[in-house]
Tab-separated table of C-alpha atoms and ligand atoms in Angstrom:
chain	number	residue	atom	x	y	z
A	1	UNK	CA	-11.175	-37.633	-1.748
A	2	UNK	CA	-11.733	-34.608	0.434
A	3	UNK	CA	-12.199	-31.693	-1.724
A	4	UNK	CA	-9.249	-28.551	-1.430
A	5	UNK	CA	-10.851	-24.973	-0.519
A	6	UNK	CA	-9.492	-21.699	-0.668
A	7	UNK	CA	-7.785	-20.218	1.852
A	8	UNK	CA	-9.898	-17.392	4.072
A	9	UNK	CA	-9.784	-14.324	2.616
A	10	UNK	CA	-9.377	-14.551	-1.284
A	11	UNK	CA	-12.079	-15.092	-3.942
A	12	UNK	CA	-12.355	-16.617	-7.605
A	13	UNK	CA	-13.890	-14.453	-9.876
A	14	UNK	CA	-16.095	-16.305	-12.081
A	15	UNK	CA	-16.781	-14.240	-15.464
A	16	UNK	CA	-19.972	-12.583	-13.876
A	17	UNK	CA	-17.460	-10.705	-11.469
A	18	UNK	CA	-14.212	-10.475	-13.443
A	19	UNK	CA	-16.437	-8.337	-16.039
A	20	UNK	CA	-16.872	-5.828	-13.178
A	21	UNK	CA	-12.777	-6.119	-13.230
A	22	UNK	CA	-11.689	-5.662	-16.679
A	23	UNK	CA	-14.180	-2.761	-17.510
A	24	UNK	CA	-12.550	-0.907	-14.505
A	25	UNK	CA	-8.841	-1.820	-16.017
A	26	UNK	CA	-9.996	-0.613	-19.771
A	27	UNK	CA	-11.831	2.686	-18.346
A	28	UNK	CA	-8.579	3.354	-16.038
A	29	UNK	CA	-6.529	2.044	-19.100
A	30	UNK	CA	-8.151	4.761	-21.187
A	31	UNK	CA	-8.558	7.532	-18.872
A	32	UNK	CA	-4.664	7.402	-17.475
A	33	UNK	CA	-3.729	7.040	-21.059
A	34	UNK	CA	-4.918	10.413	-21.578
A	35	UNK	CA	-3.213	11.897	-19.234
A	36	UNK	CA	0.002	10.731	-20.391
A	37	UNK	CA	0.267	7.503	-18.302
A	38	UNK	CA	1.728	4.308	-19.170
A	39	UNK	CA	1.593	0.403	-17.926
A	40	UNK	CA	4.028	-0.477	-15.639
A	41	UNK	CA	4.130	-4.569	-14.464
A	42	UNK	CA	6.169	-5.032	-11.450
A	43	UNK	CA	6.793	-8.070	-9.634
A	44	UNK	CA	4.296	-9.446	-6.700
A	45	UNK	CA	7.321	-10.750	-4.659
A	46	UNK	CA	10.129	-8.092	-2.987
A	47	UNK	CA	12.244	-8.094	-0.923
A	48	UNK	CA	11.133	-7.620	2.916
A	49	UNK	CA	13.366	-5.017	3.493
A	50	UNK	CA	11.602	-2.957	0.443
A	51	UNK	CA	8.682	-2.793	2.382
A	52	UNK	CA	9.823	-2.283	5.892
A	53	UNK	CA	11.864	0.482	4.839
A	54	UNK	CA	8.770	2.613	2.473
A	55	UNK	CA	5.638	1.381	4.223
A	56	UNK	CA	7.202	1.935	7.675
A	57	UNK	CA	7.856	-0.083	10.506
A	58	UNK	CA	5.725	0.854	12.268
A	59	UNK	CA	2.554	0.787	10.530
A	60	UNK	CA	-0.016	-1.992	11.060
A	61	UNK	CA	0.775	-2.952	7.496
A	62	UNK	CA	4.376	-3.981	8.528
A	63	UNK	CA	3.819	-4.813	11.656
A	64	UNK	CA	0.691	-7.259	10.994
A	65	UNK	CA	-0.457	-7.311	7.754
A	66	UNK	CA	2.340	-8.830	5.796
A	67	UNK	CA	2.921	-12.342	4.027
A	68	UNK	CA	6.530	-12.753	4.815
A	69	UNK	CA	8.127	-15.985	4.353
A	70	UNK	CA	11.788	-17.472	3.386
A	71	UNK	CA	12.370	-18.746	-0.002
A	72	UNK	CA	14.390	-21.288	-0.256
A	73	UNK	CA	17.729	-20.051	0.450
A	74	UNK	CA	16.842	-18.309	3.449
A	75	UNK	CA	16.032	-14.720	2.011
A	76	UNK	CA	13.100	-12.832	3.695
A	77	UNK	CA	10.517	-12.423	0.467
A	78	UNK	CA	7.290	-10.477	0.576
A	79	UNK	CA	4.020	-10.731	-1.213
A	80	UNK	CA	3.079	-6.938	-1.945
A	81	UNK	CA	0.945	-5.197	0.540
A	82	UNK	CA	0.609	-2.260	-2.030
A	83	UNK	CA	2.175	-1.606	-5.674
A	84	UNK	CA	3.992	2.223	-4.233
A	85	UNK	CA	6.917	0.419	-3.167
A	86	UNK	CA	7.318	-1.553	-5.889
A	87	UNK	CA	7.278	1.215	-8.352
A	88	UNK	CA	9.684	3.124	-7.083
A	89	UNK	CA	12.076	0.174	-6.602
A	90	UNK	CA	11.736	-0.068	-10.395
A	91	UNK	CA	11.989	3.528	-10.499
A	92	UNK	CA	15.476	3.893	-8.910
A	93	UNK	CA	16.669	0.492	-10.392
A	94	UNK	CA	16.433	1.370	-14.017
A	95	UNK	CA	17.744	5.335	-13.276
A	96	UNK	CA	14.419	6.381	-14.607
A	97	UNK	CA	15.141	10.001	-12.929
A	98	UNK	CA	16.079	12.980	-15.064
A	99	UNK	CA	16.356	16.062	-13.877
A	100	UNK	CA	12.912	17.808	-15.303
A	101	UNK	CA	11.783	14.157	-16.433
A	102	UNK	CA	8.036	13.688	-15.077
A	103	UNK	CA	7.451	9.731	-15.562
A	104	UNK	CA	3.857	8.676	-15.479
A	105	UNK	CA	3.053	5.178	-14.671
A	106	UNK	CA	-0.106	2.955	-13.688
A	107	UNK	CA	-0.349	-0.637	-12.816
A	108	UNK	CA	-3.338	-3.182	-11.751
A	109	UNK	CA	-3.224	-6.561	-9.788
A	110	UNK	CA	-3.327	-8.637	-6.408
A	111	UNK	CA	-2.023	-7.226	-3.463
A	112	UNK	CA	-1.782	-9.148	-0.150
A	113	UNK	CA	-2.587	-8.098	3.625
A	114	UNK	CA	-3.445	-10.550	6.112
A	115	UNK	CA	-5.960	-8.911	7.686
A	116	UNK	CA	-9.198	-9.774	9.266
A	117	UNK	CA	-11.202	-10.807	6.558
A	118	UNK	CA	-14.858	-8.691	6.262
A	119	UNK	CA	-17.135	-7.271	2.831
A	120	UNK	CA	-14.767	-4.963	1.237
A	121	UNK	CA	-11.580	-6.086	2.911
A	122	UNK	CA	-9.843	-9.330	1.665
A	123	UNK	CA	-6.152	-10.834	2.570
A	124	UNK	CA	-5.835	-10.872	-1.306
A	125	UNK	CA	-7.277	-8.084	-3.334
A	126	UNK	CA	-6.993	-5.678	-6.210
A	127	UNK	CA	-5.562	-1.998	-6.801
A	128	UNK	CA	-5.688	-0.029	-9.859
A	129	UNK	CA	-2.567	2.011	-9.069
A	130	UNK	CA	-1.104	5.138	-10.419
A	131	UNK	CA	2.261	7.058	-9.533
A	132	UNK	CA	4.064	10.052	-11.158
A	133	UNK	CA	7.562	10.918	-10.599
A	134	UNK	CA	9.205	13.927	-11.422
A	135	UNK	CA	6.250	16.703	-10.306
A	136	UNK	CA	6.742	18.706	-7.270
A	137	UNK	CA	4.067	21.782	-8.733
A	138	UNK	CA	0.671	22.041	-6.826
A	139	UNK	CA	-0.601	21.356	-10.271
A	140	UNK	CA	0.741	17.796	-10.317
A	141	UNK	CA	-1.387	17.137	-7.118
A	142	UNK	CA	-4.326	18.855	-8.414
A	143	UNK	CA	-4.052	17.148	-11.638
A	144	UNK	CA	-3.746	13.467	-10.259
A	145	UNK	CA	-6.950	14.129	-7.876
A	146	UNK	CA	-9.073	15.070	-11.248
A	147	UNK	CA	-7.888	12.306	-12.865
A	148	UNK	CA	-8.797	10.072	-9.932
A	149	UNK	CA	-12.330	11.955	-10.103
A	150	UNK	CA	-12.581	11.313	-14.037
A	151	UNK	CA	-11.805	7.588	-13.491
A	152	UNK	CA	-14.615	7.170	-10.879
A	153	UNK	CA	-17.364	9.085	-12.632
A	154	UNK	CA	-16.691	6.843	-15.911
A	155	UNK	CA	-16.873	3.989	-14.072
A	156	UNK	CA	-20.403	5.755	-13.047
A	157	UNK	CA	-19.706	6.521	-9.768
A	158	UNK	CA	-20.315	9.950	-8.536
A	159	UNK	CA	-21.428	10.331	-5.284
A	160	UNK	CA	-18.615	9.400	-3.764
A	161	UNK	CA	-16.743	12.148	-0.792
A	162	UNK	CA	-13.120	13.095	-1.597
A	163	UNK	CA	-11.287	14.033	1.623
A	164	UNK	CA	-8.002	15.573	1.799
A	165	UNK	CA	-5.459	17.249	3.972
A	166	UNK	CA	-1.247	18.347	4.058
A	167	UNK	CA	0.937	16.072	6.371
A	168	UNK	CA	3.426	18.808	6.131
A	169	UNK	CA	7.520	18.091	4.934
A	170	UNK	CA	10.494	17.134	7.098
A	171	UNK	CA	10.895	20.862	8.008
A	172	UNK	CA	7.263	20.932	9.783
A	173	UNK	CA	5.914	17.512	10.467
A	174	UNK	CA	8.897	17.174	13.325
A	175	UNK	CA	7.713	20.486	15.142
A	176	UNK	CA	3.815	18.804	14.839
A	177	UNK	CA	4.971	15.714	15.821
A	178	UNK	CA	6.553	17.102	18.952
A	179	UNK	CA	3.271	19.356	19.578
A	180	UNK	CA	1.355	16.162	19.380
A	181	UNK	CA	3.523	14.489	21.807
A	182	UNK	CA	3.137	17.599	24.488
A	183	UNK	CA	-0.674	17.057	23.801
A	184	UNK	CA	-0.417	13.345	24.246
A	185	UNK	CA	1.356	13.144	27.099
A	186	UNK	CA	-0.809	14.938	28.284
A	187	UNK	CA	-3.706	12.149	28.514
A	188	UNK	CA	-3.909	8.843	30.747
A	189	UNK	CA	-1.506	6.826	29.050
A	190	UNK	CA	-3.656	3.807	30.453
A	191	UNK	CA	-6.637	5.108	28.301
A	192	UNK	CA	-5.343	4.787	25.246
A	193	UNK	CA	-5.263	1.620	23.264
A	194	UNK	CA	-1.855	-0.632	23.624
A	195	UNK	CA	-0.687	-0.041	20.067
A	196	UNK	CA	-1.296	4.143	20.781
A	197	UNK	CA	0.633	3.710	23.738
A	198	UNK	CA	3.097	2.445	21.887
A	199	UNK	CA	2.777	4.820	18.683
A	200	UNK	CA	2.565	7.834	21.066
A	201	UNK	CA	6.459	7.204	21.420
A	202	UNK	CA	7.883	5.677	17.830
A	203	UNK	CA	5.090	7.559	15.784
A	204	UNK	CA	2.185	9.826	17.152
A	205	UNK	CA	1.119	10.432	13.969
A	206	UNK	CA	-0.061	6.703	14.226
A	207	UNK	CA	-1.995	7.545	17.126
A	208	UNK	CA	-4.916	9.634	14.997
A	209	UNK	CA	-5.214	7.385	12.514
A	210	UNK	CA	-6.471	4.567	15.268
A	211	UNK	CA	-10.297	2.933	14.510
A	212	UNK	CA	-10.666	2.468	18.347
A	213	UNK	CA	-13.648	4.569	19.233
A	214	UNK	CA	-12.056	5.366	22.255
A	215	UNK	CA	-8.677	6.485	21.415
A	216	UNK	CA	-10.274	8.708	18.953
A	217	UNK	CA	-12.617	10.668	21.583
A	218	UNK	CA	-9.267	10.820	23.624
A	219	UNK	CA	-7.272	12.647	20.725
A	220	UNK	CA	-10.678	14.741	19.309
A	221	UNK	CA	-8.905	18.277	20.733
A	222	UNK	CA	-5.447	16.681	19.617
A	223	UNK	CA	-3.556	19.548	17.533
A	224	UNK	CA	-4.544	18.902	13.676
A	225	UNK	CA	-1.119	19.404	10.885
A	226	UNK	CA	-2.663	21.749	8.994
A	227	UNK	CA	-2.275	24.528	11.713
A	228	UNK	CA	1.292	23.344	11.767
A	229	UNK	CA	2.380	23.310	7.988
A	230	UNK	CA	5.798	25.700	7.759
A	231	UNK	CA	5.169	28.482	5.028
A	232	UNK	CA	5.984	26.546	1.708
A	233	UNK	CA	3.546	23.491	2.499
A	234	UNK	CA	0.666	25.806	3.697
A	235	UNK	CA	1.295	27.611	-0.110
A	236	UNK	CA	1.468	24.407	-1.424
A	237	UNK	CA	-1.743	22.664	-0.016
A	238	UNK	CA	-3.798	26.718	-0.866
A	239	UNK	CA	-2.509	26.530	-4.169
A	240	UNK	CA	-3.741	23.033	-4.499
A	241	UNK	CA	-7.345	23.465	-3.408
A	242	UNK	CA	-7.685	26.957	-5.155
A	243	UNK	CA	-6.846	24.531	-8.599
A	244	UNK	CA	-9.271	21.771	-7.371
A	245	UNK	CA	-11.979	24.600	-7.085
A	246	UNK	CA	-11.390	25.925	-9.909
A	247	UNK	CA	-11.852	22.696	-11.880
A	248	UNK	CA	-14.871	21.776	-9.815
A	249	UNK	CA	-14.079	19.268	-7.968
A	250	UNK	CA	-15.859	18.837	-4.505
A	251	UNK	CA	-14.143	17.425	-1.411
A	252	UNK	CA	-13.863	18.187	2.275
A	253	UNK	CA	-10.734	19.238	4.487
A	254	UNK	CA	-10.079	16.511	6.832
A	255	UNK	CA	-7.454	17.951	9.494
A	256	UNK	CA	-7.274	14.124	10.794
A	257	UNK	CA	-6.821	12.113	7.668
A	258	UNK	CA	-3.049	10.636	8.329
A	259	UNK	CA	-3.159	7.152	6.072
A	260	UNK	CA	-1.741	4.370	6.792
A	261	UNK	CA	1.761	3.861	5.245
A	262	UNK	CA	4.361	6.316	6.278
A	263	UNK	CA	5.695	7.451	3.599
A	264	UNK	CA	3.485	10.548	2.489
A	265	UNK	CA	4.378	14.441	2.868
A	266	UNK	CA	2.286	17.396	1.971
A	267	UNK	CA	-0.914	16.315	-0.005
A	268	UNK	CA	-2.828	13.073	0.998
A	269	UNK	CA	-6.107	11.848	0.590
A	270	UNK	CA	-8.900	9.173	0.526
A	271	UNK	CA	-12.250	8.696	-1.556
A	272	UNK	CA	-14.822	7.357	0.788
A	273	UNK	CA	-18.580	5.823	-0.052
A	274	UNK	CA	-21.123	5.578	2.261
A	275	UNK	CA	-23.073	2.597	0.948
A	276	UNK	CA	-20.132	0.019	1.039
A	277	UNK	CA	-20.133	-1.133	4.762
A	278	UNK	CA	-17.508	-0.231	7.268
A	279	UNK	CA	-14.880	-0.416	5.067
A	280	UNK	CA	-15.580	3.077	3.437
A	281	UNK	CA	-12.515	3.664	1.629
A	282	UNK	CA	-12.555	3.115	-2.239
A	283	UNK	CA	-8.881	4.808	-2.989
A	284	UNK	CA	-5.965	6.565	-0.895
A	285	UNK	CA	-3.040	8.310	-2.350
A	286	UNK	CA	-0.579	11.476	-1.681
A	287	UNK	CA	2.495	12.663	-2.324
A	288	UNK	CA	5.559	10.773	-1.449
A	289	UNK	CA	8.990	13.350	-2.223
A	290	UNK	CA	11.213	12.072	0.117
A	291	UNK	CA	10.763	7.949	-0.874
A	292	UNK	CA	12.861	8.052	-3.922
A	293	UNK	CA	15.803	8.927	-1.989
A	294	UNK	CA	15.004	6.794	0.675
A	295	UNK	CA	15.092	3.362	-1.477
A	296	UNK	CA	18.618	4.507	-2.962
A	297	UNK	CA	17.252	6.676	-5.677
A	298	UNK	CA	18.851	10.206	-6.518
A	299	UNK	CA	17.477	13.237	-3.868
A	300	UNK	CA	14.729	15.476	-4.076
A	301	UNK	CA	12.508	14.004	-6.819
A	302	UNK	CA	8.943	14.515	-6.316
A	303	UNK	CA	6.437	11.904	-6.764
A	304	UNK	CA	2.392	11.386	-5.839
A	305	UNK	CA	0.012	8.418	-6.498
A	306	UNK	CA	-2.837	6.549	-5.792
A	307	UNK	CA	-4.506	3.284	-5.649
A	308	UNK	CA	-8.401	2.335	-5.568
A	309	UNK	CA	-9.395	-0.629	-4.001
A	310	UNK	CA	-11.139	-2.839	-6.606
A	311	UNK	CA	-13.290	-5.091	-4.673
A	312	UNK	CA	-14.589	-2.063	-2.477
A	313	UNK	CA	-15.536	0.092	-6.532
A	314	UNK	CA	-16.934	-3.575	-8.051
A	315	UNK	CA	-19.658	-3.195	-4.845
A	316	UNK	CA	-20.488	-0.168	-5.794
A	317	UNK	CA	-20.883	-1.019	-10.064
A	318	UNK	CA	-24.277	-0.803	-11.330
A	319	UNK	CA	-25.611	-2.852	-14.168
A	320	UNK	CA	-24.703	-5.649	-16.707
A	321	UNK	CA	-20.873	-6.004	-17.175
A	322	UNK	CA	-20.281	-9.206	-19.524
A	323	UNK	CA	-20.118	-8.253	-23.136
A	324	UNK	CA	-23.180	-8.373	-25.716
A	325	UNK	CA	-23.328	-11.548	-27.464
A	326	UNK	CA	-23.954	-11.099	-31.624
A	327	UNK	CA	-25.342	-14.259	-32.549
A	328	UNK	CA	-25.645	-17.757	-31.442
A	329	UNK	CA	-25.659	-20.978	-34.074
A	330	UNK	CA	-27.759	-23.617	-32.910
A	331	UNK	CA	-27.043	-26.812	-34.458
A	332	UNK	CA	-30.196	-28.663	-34.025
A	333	UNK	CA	-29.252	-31.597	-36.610
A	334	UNK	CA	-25.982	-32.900	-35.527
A	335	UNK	CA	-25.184	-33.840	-39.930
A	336	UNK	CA	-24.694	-29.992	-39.966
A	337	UNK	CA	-22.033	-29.575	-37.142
A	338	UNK	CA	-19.357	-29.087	-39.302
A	339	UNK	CA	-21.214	-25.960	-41.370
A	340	UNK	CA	-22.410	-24.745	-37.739
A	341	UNK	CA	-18.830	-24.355	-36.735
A	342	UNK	CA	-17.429	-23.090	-40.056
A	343	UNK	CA	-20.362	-20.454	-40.078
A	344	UNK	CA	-19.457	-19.467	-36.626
A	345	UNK	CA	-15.766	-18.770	-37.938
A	346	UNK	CA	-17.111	-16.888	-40.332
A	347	UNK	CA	-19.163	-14.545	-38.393
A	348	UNK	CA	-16.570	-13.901	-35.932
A	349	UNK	CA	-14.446	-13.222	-38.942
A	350	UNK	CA	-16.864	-10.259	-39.716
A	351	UNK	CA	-16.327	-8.717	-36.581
A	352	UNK	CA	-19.265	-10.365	-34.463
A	353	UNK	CA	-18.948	-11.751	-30.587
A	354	UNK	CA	-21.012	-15.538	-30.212
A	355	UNK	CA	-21.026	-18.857	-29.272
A	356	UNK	CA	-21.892	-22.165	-31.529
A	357	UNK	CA	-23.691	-25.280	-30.123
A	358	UNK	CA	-21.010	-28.361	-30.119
A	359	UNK	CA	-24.056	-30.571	-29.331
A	360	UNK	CA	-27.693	-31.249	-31.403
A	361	UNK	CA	-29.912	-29.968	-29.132
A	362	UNK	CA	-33.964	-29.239	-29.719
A	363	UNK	CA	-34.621	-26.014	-31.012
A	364	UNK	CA	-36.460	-25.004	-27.996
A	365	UNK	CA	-34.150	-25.502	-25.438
A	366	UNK	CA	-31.205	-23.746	-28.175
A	367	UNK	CA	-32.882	-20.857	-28.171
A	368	UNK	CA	-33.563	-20.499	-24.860
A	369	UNK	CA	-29.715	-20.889	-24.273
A	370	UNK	CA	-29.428	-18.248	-26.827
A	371	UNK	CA	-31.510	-15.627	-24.986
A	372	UNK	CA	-30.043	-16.544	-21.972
A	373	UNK	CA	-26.535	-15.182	-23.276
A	374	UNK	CA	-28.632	-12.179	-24.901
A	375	UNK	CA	-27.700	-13.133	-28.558
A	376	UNK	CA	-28.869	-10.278	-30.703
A	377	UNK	CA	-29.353	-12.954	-33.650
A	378	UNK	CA	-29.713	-16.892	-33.545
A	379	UNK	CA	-28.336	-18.781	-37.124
A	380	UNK	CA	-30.168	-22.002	-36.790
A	381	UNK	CA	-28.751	-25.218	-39.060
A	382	UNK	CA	-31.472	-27.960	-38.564
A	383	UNK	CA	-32.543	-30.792	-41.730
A	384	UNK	CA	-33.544	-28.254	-44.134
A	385	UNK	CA	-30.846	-26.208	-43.822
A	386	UNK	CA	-28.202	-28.653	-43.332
A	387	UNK	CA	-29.959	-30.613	-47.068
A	388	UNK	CA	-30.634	-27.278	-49.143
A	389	UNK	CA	-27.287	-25.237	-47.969
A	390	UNK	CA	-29.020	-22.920	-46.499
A	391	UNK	CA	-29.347	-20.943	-42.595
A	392	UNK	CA	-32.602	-20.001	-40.560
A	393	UNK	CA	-31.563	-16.584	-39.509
A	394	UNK	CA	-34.090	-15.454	-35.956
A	395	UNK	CA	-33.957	-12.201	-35.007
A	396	UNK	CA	-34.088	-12.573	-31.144
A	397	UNK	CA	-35.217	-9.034	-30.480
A	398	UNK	CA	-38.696	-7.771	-29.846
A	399	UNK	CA	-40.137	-8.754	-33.359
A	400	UNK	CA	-38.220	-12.193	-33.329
A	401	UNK	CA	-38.860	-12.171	-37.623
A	402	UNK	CA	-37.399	-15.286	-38.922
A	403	UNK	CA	-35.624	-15.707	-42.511
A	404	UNK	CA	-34.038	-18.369	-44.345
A	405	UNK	CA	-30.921	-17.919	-46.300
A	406	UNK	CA	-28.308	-19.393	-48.989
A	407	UNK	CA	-25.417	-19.893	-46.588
A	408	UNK	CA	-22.583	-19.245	-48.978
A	409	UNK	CA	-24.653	-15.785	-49.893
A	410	UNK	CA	-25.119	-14.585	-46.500
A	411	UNK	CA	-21.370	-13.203	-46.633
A	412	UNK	CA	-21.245	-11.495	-49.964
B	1	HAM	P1	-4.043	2.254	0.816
B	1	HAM	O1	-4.919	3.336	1.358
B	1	HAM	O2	-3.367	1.374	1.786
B	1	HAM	O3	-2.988	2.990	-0.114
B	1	HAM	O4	-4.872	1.346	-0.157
B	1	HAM	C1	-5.578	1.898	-1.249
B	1	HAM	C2	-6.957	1.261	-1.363
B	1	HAM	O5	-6.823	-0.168	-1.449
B	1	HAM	C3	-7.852	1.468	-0.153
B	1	HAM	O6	-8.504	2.709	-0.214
B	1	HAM	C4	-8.834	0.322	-0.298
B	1	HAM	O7	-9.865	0.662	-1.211
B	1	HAM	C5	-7.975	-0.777	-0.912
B	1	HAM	N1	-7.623	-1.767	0.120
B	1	HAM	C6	-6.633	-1.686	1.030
B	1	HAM	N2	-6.596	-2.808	1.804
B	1	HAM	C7	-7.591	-3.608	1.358
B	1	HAM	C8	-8.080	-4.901	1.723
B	1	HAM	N3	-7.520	-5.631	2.692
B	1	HAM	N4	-9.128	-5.422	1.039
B	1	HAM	C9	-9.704	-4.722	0.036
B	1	HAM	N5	-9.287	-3.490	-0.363
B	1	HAM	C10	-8.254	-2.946	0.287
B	1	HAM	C11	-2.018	2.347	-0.813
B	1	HAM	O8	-1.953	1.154	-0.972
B	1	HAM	C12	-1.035	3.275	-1.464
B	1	HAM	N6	-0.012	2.471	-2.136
B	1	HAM	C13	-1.725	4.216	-2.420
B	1	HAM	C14	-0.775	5.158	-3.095
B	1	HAM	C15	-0.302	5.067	-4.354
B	1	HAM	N7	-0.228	6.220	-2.542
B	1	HAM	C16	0.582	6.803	-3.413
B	1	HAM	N8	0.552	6.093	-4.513
């Protein structure tokens, strides 16, 4: 029978590559955790509507990039494109909100954007994800960027540019929007790309964040936001980057960085590597105050997140990720299966990681498998051991010094 494939765009991850995963999840786990962060699980199907309305309609996310579909009664479902959305959902749904309440949450798993498949960019991939509601200080921003920062450099990556710029609040980002119009309509129309010359009416903002090469030579004089921000953002985004200095932390302003989902104000910003392709970003965030109240939630409450992209930081991971092995028991006399297995029990009791041989196998080829899964220490039951009650203990370090002990005293 023919055999089934996977569909373009999504990968297994055999244990060799899922190791990369999980030691990201338990470094995030435990550096969010410190912070005062918590796991929150939300669904993977939403409504459409959830997304249209946060995302925006007119970003490429909900205009292309979405796995939209029916269910069976008719109602428009969505696999998520990003976990943001989905958060706050929760949030409003279960009245998290309290005035003076700041809610902490982070979340991993599969998102889903059907986009051109290429290295680093899948139609199903992973996001570590972080969001916290309730913070509209400067020091909420500044605090979420160094905790970003910690989380990369204890996954051991540091050499990796932080970029970051102010999209301004309702009060400003109008007047900018409407100075980017003057300065668009200024251009050829014709020059620009189709979906500019559509943006440059429903959402110039759009229009900078374009990849073609030559929309983005036509815009390079466009006006930038930050010379637009209205007196509170410009204090804002200052007091922001005089806290990131302080702590250390080294980015660059990037007047042009817009993202790609509409729903940020004030603060956003991407963490870009150079050695990863042309897919350079590795995580995206900002702040969000006005999406709360947009998805039915009470007004003003603050929020800001992130998300990292996990197969773009796994390319980047240096060295071994799958967990040291203790021991292996070779069972090299198939009589002694039963002790090989009850020993193994035993030593996993104790505290040790290992495997045990199901099969009699020469004691060559066990202890090959055994260095080939980097067992510190191999128990070998053969004849002897399996007559006199005893276990052939090889070190399988440097020395590889070999002992033979009383089974039932090798506990005590
Ligand atoms: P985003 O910039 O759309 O932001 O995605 C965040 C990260 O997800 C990207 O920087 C990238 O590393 C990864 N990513 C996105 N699309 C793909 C893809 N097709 N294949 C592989 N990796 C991908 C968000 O999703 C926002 N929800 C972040 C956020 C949280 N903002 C506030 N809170």
């Amino acid at each position: 029978m023919a055999k089934i494939q996977k569909i373009k765009g999504v990968a297994d991850l055999f244990p060799e590559d899922s190791a990369r995963y999980a030691f990201m999840e338990k470094t995030a786990r435990d550096v969010f955790s410190s912070y005062g962060y918590g796991e929150l699980r939300v669904p993977i199907l939403e409504k459409t509507e959830l997304f249209c309305r946060s995302i925006g309609e007119e970003t490429d996310v909900v205009q292309k990039e979405m796995y939209t579909f029916p269910d069976r009664k008719g109602r428009s479902l969505t696999m998520r494109p990003e976990a943001t959305a989905g958060i706050v959902r929760a949030y409003v749904e279960n009245k998290i909100f309290q005035p003076g309440k700041v809610s902490k949450y982070f979340t991993f798993g599969p998102m889903f954007r059907y986009e051109r498949p290429q290295a680093g960019r899948m139609r199903q991939f992973h996001q570590i994800d972080s969001e916290v509601f309730g913070a509209a200080e400067p020091q909420a921003d500044a605090e979420v960027l160094l905790m970003l920062s910690s989380f990369l450099s204890k996954i051991g990556l540091e050499k990796l540019s932080f970029e970051l710029n102010s999209l301004g609040c309702p009060e400003c980002r109008p007047k900018y929007n409407q100075a980017l119009k003057d300065f668009l309509s200024s251009l050829d129309r014709e020059q620009l790309c189709e979906d500019c010359q559509r943006r440059m009416d429903t959402n110039p903002l759009r229009v900078l964040d374009c990849k073609s090469r030559n929309c983005k030579a036509l815009t390079e004089k466009a006006p930038t936001l930050p010379d637009h921000l209205c007196g509170e953002c410009r204090e804002h985004f200052d007091t922001v980057i005089a806290l990131i200095d302080e702590a250390g932390l080294k980015y660059t302003l990037n007047p042009r960085l817009v993202r790609g989902l509409d729903y940020y104000q004030r603060t956003a910003f991407e963490v870009t590597s150079g050695d990863i392709g042309a897919q350079t970003a590795v995580a995206g965030g900002g702040r969000y105050d006005g999406l709360v109240e947009s998805l039915g939630g009470p007004k003003k409450v603050p929020a800001i997140g992130f998300a990292c992209g996990m197969e773009r930081l796994a390319m980047l991971l240096q060295g071994e990720f799958e967990p040291a092995t203790d021991f292996y028991v070779a069972l090299v006399d198939e009589r002694a299966a039963r002790e090989a297995l009850i020993f193994g029990e035993k030593l996993r009791r104790s505290g040790l990681k290992g495997e045990v041989g199901f099969t009699a196998k020469s004691m060559k080829a066990q202890l090959r498998y055994a260095n080939k899964i980097n067992a510190q220490k191999c128990f070998i039951f053969g004849a002897d051991e399996y007559e006199n009650g005893t276990v052939t203990i090889k070190e399988m370090t440097d020395g590889g010094e070999q002992a033979t002990v009383v089974r039932d005293e090798y506990f005590k």
